[in-house]
């Protein structure tokens, strides 16, 4: 959706393994959910539920508290259903509260109107740059008390599940 490309399951596992010990990257796999079913720990290994990923990178050497966000909902039947917005809320809340992020940036293909809409209209990002050579738009959002409160409200329904590798 933003800049992420679809990967095979093996490529996702390889990427997860390489990022696991990398201090400047964070990625979560997005799983489908049945709103009428409580997620159990064993459900987390059900790869048939994998529908995308959400990531952030701490790669700005001038501002180590800036996170570049990416999200991809690869399964088309979940596109346009609010999944990307929900996982971005969760990822942003995690980045702010657990990592100490105080600025967010996204770089989106300038033709990806759906993603631009989510970041501008659902998450309050503002356009700061257009790069015609890359056909990309850059949007930013600083963390403030209002955003922290909104993130905590938007994610109040979420429960953390401890996940351990076997």
Short mmCIF file of C-alpha atoms in Angstrom, two decimals:
data_model
loop_
_atom_site.label_atom_id
_atom_site.label_comp_id
_atom_site.label_asym_id
_atom_site.label_seq_id
_atom_site.Cartn_x
_atom_site.Cartn_y
_atom_site.Cartn_z
CA UNK A 1 0.00 0.00 0.00
CA UNK A 2 2.75 2.43 0.88
CA UNK A 3 6.08 1.17 -0.43
CA UNK A 4 5.97 -2.47 0.56
CA UNK A 5 5.88 -5.20 -2.09
CA UNK A 6 4.10 -8.56 -1.69
CA UNK A 7 6.37 -11.37 -0.50
CA UNK A 8 6.01 -15.13 -0.47
CA UNK A 9 5.59 -16.83 2.90
CA UNK A 10 9.23 -18.01 2.80
CA UNK A 11 10.38 -14.46 2.02
CA UNK A 12 8.26 -13.10 4.90
CA UNK A 13 9.83 -15.62 7.31
CA UNK A 14 13.34 -14.78 6.05
CA UNK A 15 12.68 -11.05 6.42
CA UNK A 16 11.24 -11.56 9.91
CA UNK A 17 14.29 -13.55 10.96
CA UNK A 18 16.73 -10.91 9.67
CA UNK A 19 14.78 -8.06 11.29
CA UNK A 20 14.32 -9.81 14.61
CA UNK A 21 17.69 -8.63 15.88
CA UNK A 22 17.76 -5.31 14.03
CA UNK A 23 17.25 -2.36 16.38
CA UNK A 24 16.06 0.08 13.71
CA UNK A 25 13.25 -1.98 12.14
CA UNK A 26 9.99 -3.30 13.47
CA UNK A 27 7.53 -5.39 11.52
CA UNK A 28 4.35 -7.23 12.36
CA UNK A 29 2.44 -9.65 10.17
CA UNK A 30 -1.22 -8.71 9.75
CA UNK A 31 -3.59 -11.63 10.30
CA UNK A 32 -7.26 -11.74 9.35
CA UNK A 33 -9.65 -11.90 12.24
CA UNK A 34 -13.15 -13.07 12.84
CA UNK A 35 -14.79 -10.37 14.97
CA UNK A 36 -16.88 -13.04 16.70
CA UNK A 37 -13.91 -15.18 17.72
CA UNK A 38 -11.36 -14.51 20.42
CA UNK A 39 -7.83 -14.91 19.07
CA UNK A 40 -5.89 -17.67 20.82
CA UNK A 41 -2.10 -17.89 20.92
CA UNK A 42 -2.16 -21.01 18.69
CA UNK A 43 -4.04 -19.02 16.02
CA UNK A 44 -0.94 -16.86 15.53
CA UNK A 45 0.79 -19.69 13.67
CA UNK A 46 -2.08 -20.16 11.20
CA UNK A 47 -0.39 -18.85 8.05
CA UNK A 48 -3.64 -19.01 6.11
CA UNK A 49 -4.69 -15.92 8.12
CA UNK A 50 -1.73 -13.81 6.88
CA UNK A 51 -3.06 -10.86 4.85
CA UNK A 52 -0.23 -8.32 4.98
CA UNK A 53 2.33 -6.54 7.10
CA UNK A 54 2.95 -3.25 8.86
CA UNK A 55 6.43 -1.88 9.50
CA UNK A 56 8.38 1.04 10.81
CA UNK A 57 12.01 1.99 10.35
CA UNK A 58 14.14 4.21 12.55
CA UNK A 59 16.46 5.33 9.77
CA UNK A 60 16.71 9.12 10.12
CA UNK A 61 20.16 9.82 11.56
CA UNK A 62 19.18 13.48 12.16
CA UNK A 63 16.12 12.44 14.19
CA UNK A 64 16.47 9.00 15.80
CA UNK A 65 12.90 9.32 17.16
CA UNK A 66 11.34 9.52 13.68
CA UNK A 67 9.70 6.37 12.34
CA UNK A 68 8.98 5.74 8.68
CA UNK A 69 5.78 3.71 8.40
CA UNK A 70 4.76 1.19 5.75
CA UNK A 71 1.67 -0.95 5.48
CA UNK A 72 0.59 -3.53 2.95
CA UNK A 73 -2.71 -5.39 2.84
CA UNK A 74 -1.90 -7.97 0.19
CA UNK A 75 -5.18 -9.89 0.19
CA UNK A 76 -7.59 -7.85 -1.91
CA UNK A 77 -10.74 -9.04 -0.11
CA UNK A 78 -9.50 -7.07 2.94
CA UNK A 79 -8.71 -3.86 1.04
CA UNK A 80 -10.98 -0.92 1.79
CA UNK A 81 -12.36 -2.50 4.96
CA UNK A 82 -10.43 -0.44 7.51
CA UNK A 83 -7.76 -3.06 8.18
CA UNK A 84 -4.85 -0.80 7.20
CA UNK A 85 -6.18 2.02 9.37
CA UNK A 86 -6.58 -0.31 12.36
CA UNK A 87 -3.10 -1.83 12.08
CA UNK A 88 -1.56 1.62 11.60
CA UNK A 89 -3.27 2.80 14.80
CA UNK A 90 -1.83 -0.21 16.61
CA UNK A 91 1.66 0.21 15.16
CA UNK A 92 1.74 3.94 15.87
CA UNK A 93 0.56 3.36 19.45
CA UNK A 94 3.31 0.76 19.92
CA UNK A 95 5.94 3.04 18.36
CA UNK A 96 4.96 6.00 20.56
CA UNK A 97 4.40 4.20 23.87
CA UNK A 98 7.00 1.42 23.69
CA UNK A 99 9.77 2.83 21.48
CA UNK A 100 9.53 6.59 22.12
CA UNK A 101 8.82 7.71 18.57
CA UNK A 102 7.89 11.39 18.34
CA UNK A 103 7.60 11.89 14.55
CA UNK A 104 6.16 9.76 11.76
CA UNK A 105 6.83 9.90 8.02
CA UNK A 106 5.40 7.96 5.08
CA UNK A 107 6.42 7.89 1.44
CA UNK A 108 3.63 6.81 -0.86
CA UNK A 109 3.35 6.42 -4.63
CA UNK A 110 1.58 9.56 -5.83
CA UNK A 111 -1.05 7.46 -7.61
CA UNK A 112 -1.99 5.53 -4.45
CA UNK A 113 -4.98 7.66 -3.51
CA UNK A 114 -6.33 5.12 -1.00
CA UNK A 115 -3.16 5.24 1.11
CA UNK A 116 -2.87 9.00 0.86
CA UNK A 117 -6.50 9.25 2.03
CA UNK A 118 -5.85 7.02 5.07
CA UNK A 119 -2.80 8.96 6.19
CA UNK A 120 -4.27 12.42 5.57
CA UNK A 121 -7.90 11.93 6.56
CA UNK A 122 -7.82 9.09 9.09
CA UNK A 123 -4.42 9.68 10.73
CA UNK A 124 -3.91 13.45 10.36
CA UNK A 125 -0.69 13.39 8.34
CA UNK A 126 0.18 16.44 6.23
CA UNK A 127 1.89 16.45 2.86
CA UNK A 128 5.39 17.91 3.12
CA UNK A 129 6.99 16.98 -0.18
CA UNK A 130 6.40 15.63 -3.68
CA UNK A 131 9.19 13.90 -5.58
CA UNK A 132 8.12 13.71 -9.24
CA UNK A 133 11.20 11.73 -10.23
CA UNK A 134 10.19 8.97 -7.79
CA UNK A 135 6.44 9.58 -8.31
CA UNK A 136 6.19 9.77 -4.54
CA UNK A 137 4.51 11.96 -1.93
CA UNK A 138 5.89 12.41 1.59
CA UNK A 139 3.51 12.92 4.50
CA UNK A 140 4.44 13.64 8.14
CA UNK A 141 2.81 13.69 11.56
CA UNK A 142 4.40 14.80 14.82
CA UNK A 143 3.39 13.15 18.06
CA UNK A 144 1.54 15.45 20.44
CA UNK A 145 -0.65 14.86 23.49
CA UNK A 146 -3.80 14.83 21.32
CA UNK A 147 -2.35 12.13 19.06
CA UNK A 148 -1.25 10.05 22.07
CA UNK A 149 -4.75 10.26 23.54
CA UNK A 150 -6.34 9.37 20.18
CA UNK A 151 -4.01 6.41 19.67
CA UNK A 152 -4.78 5.10 23.14
CA UNK A 153 -8.52 5.52 22.50
CA UNK A 154 -8.38 3.92 19.03
CA UNK A 155 -6.44 0.93 20.38
CA UNK A 156 -8.27 0.47 23.70
CA UNK A 157 -10.01 -2.64 22.30
CA UNK A 158 -6.69 -4.37 21.58
CA UNK A 159 -5.12 -6.98 23.82
CA UNK A 160 -1.46 -7.87 23.68
CA UNK A 161 -0.76 -11.53 23.24
CA UNK A 162 2.68 -12.77 24.24
CA UNK A 163 4.19 -14.58 21.29
CA UNK A 164 7.12 -16.89 21.77
CA UNK A 165 9.10 -18.65 19.08
CA UNK A 166 9.28 -22.40 19.52
#
